[in-house]
Short mmCIF file of C-alpha atoms in Angstrom, two decimals:
data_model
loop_
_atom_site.label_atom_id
_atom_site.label_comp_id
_atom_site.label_asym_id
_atom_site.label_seq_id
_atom_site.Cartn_x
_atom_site.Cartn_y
_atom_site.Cartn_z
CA UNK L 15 0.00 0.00 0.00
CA UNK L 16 1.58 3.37 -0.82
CA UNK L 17 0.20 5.79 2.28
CA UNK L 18 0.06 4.88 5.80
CA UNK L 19 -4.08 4.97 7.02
CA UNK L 20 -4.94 7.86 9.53
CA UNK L 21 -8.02 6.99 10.50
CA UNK L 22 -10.66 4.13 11.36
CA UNK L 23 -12.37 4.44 8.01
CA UNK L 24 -9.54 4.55 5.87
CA UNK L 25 -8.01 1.13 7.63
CA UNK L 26 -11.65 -0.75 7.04
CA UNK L 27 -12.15 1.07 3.23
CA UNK L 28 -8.27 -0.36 2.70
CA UNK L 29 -9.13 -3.82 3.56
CA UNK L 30 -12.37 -3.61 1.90
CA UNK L 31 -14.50 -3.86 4.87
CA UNK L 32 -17.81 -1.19 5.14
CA UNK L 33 -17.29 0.82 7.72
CA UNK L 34 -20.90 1.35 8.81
CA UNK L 35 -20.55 -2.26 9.65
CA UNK L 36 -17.27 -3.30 11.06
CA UNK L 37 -15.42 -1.45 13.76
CA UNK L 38 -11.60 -2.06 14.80
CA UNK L 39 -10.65 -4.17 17.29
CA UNK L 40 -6.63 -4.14 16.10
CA UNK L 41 -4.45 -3.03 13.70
CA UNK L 42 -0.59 -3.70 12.99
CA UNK L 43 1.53 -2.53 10.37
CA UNK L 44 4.79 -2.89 9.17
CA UNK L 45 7.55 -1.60 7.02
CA UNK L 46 10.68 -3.11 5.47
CA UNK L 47 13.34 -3.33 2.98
CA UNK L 48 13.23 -6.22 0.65
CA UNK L 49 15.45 -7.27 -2.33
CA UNK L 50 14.11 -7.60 -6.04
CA UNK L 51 14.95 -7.53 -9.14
CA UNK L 52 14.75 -4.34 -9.72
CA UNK L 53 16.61 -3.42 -6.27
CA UNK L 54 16.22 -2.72 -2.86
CA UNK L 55 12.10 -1.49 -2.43
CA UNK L 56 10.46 -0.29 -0.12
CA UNK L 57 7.61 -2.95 1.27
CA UNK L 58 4.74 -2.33 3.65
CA UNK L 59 2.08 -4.89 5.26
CA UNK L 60 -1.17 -4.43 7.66
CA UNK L 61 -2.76 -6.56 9.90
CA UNK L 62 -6.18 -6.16 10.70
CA UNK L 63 -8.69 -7.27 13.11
CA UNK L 64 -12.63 -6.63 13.28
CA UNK L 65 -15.50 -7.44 14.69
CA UNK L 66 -19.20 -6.29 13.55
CA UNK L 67 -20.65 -3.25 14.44
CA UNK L 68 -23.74 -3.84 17.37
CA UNK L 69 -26.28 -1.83 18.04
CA UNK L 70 -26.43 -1.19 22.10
CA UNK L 71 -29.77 -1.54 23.32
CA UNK L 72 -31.09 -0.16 26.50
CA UNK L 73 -33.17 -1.85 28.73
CA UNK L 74 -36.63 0.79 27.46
CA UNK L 75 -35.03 -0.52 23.87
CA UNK L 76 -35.93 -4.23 24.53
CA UNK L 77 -39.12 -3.30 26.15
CA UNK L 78 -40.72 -1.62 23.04
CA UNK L 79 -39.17 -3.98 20.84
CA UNK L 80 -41.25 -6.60 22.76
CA UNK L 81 -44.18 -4.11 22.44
CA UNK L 82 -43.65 -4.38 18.91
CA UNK L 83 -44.68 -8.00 19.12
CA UNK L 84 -48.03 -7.13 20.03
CA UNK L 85 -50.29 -8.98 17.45
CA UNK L 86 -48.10 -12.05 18.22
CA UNK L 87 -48.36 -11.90 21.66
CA UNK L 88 -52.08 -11.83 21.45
CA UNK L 89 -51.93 -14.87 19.30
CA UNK L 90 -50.20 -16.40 21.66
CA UNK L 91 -52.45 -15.97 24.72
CA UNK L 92 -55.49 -17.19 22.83
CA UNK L 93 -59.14 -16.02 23.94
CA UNK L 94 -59.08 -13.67 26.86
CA UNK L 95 -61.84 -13.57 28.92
CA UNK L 96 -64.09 -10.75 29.90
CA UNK L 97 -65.04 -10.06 33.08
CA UNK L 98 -67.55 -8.02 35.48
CA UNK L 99 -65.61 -5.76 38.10
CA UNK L 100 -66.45 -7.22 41.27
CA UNK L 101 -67.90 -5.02 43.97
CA UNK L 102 -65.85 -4.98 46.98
CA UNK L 103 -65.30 -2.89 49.99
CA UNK L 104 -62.64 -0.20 50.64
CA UNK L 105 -60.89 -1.83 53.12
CA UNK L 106 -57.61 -0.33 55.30
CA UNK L 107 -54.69 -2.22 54.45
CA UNK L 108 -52.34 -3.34 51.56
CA UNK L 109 -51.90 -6.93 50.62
CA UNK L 110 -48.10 -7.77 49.30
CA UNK L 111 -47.58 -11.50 47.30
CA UNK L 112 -43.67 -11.23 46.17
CA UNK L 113 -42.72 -14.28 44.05
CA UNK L 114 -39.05 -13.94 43.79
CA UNK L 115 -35.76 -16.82 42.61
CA UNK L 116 -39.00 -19.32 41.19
CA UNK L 117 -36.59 -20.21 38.81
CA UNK L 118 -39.26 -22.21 36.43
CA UNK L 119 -38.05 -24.44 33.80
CA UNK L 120 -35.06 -25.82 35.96
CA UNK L 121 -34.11 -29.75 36.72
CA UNK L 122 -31.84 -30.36 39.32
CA UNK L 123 -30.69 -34.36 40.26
CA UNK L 124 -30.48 -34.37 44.25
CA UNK L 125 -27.29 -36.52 43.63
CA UNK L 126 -25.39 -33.99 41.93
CA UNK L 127 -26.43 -30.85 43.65
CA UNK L 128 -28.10 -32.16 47.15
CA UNK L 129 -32.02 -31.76 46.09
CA UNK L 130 -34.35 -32.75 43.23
CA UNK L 131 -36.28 -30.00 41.16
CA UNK L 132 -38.61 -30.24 38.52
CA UNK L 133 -41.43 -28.68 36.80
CA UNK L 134 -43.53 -30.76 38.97
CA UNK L 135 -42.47 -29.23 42.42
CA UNK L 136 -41.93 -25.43 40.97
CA UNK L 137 -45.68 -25.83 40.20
CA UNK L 138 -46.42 -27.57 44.08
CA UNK L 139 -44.33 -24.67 45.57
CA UNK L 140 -46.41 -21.60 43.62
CA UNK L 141 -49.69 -23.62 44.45
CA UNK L 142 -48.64 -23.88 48.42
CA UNK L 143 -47.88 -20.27 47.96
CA UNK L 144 -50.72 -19.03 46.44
CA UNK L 145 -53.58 -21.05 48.88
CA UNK L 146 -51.46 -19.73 52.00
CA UNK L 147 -51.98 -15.85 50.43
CA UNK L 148 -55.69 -16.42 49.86
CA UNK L 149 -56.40 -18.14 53.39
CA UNK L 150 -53.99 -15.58 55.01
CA UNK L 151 -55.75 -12.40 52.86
CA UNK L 152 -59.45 -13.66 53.33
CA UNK L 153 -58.84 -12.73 57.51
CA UNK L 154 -57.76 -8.77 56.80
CA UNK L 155 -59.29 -5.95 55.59
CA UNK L 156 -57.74 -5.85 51.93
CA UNK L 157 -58.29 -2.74 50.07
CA UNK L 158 -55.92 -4.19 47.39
CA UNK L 159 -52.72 -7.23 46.65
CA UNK L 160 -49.89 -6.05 45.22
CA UNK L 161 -48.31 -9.44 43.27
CA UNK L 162 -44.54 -8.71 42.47
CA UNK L 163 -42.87 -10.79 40.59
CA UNK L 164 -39.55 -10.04 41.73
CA UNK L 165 -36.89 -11.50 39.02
CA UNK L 166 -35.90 -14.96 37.98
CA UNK L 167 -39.03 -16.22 37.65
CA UNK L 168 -37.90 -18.14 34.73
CA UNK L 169 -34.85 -19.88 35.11
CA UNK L 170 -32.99 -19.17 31.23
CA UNK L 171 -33.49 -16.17 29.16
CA UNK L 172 -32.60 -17.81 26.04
CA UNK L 173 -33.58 -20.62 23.24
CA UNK L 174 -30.05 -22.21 24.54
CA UNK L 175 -31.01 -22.46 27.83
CA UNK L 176 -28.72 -19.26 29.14
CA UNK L 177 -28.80 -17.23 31.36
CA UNK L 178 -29.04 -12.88 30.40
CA UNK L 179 -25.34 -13.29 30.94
CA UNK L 180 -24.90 -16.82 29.06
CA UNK L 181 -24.42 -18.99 31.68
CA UNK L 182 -25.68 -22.43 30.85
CA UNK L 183 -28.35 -23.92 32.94
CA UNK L 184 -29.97 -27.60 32.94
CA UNK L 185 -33.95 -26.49 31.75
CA UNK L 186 -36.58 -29.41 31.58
CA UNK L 187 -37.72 -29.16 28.24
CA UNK L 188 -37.11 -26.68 25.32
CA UNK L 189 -37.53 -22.98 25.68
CA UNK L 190 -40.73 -22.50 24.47
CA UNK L 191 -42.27 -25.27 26.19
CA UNK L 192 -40.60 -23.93 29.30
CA UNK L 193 -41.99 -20.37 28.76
CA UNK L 194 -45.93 -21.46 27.66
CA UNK L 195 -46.12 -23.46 30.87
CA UNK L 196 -44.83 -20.97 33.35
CA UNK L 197 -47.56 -18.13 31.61
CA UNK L 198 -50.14 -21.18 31.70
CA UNK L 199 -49.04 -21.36 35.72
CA UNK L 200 -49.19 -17.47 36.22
CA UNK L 201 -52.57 -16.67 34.26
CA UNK L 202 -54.01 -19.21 36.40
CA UNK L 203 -52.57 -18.34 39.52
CA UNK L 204 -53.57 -14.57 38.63
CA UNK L 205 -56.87 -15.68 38.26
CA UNK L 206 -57.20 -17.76 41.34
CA UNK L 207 -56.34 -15.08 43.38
CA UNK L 208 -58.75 -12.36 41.54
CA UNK L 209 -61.57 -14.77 42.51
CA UNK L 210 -60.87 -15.90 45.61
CA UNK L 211 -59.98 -12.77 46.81
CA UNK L 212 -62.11 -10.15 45.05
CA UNK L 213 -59.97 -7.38 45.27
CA UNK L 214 -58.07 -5.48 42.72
CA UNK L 215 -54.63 -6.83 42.11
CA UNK L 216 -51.49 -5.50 40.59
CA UNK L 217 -48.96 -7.07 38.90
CA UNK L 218 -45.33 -5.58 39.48
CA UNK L 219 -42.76 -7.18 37.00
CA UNK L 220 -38.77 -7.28 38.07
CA UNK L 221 -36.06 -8.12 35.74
CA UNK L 222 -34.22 -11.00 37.23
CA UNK L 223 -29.94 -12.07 36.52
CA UNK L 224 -31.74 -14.73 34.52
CA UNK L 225 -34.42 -13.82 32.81
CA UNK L 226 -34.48 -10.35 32.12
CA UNK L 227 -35.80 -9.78 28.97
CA UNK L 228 -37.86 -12.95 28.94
CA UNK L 229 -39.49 -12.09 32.36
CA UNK L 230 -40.69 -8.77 30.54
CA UNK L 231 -42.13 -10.83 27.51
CA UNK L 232 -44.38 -13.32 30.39
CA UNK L 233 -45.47 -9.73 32.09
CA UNK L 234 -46.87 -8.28 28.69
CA UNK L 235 -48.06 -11.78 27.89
CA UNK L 236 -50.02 -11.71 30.83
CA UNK L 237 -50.97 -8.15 30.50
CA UNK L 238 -52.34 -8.93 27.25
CA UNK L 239 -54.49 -12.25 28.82
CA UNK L 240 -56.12 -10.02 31.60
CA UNK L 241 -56.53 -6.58 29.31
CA UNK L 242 -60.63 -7.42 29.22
CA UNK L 243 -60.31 -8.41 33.48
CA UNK L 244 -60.81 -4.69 35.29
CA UNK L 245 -59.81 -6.89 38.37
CA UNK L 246 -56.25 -7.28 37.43
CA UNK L 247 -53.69 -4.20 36.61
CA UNK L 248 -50.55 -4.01 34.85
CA UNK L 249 -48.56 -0.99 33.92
CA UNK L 250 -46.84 -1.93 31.01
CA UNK L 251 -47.19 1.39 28.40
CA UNK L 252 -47.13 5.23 28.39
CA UNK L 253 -49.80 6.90 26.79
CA UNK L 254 -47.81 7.29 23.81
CA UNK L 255 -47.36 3.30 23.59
CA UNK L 256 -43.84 3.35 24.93
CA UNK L 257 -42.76 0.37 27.29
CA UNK L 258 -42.59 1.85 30.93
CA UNK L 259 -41.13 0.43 34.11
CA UNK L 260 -38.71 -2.27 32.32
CA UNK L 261 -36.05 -1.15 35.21
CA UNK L 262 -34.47 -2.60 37.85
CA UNK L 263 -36.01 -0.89 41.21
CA UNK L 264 -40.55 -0.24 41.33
CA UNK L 265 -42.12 2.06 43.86
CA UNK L 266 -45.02 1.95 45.46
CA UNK L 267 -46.82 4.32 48.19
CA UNK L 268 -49.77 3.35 50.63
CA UNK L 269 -50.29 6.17 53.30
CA UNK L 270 -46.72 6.90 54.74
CA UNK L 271 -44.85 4.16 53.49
CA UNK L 272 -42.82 4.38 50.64
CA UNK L 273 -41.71 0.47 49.46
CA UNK L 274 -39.32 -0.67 46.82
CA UNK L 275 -39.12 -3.99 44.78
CA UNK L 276 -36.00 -5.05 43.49
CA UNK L 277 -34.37 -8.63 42.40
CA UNK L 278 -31.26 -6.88 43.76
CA UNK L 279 -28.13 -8.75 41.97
CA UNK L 280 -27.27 -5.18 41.15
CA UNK L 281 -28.56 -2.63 44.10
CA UNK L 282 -27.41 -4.98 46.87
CA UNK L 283 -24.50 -3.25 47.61
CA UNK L 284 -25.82 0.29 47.20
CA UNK L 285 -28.70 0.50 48.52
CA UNK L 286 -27.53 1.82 52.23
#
């Protein structure tokens, strides 16, 4: 080559590589004296390595992505039900139901890592769960349950069976399988509660280390199931249609009291 490159772009246009789509990672070049025919000349080599060009998304990025999705979503869910709003008291306190670490989808052999854990008993657990909360609920004077969903709820976030963050994990069956069941589980234990209970109920949604986008995709999922239920409330878009609380950290006030939910893998040591 006859001119040393200056700049990014004239490195990638040199090696014939768009620059709009690769970026550097490194470059080497060298100079030296070599003999031909014609003489001593003058020679010159680069080295070049590149990787493609990403896009980097924020978390409000994936959310109205997923958002995006909405016809699909609602062909997913199937028939949604419509139902009456139930007449019900105002009663004095605030009802709180977090589900956090469910971990859904993941098998476990109690010989290799001291217990045994299936689809089986995640679905046992959530059922215990949910019949304690009603019995527990029916005895106080409920004005409203707030059900959090406080991250991991799914145990992978990806058709590989990763984690957000790649790590592999042992799932039960296939992602899809894994994901159809758990919003089969939720939408019924939703519902359960909304009857038994009679009270309106919010759903809170957490990203989780595991499942962060795909915890987002079962919340509008669900969203979408109980859209024609006055009973049950998500907050899932802005006016404008933009995605809204996709981060880390929801607050909620009753009275005096100020309470935050977090899956806190990444405010546990800042939140002092």
């Amino acid at each position: 080559i006859d001119d040393l490159p200056l700049t990014p772009e004239d490195i990638l246009k040199k090696h014939n590589l768009p620059a709009d789509k690769f970026e550097i990672v490194s470059f080497r070049q060298s100079e030296w004296d070599a003999p031909t025919p014609e003489g001593i000349q003058k020679m010159q080599a680069s080295r070049i390595s590149v990787r493609p060009k990403i896009k980097v998304m924020t978390e409000f990025d994936i959310a109205n992505m997923i958002l995006e999705q909405d016809e699909k979503i609602s062909e997913l869910v199937g028939e949604r039900p419509c139902v009456k709003l139930f007449e019900h008291k105002a009663g004095t306190e605030l009802g709180i139901l977090k589900v956090s670490d469910f971990h859904f989808g993941l098998k476990t052999d109690k010989d290799k890592v001291g217990i045994d854990w299936n689809k089986e008993k995640a679905t046992e657990d959530l059922i215990c769960v949910k019949e304690q909360a009603i019995e527990f609920a029916k005895g106080r004077d409920l004005c409203k349950l707030i059900f959090a969903f406080t991250g991991d709820g799914i145990n992978a976030d990806t058709i590989d069976d990763c984690t957000t963050h790649g790590t592999k994990q042992d799932m039960y069956s296939s992602f899809d399988k894994v994901f159809v069941d758990f919003f089969n589980l939720m939408s019924e234990t939703i519902r359960d509660l909304s009857e038994a209970l009679r009270i309106p109920i919010e759903i809170i949604h957490i990203p989780g280390n595991h499942d962060f986008q795909t915890s987002f995709c079962e919340f509008f999922a669900l969203s979408k199931y109980f859209e024609n239920n006055p009973n049950v409330h998500f907050k899932v878009k802005k006016e404008n249609g933009e995605a809204i609380e996709f981060n880390r950290r929801k607050y909620r006030k009753f009275g005096n009291t100020l309470m935050m939910f977090s899956h806190g893998d990444k405010e546990c040591k800042r939140l002092l």
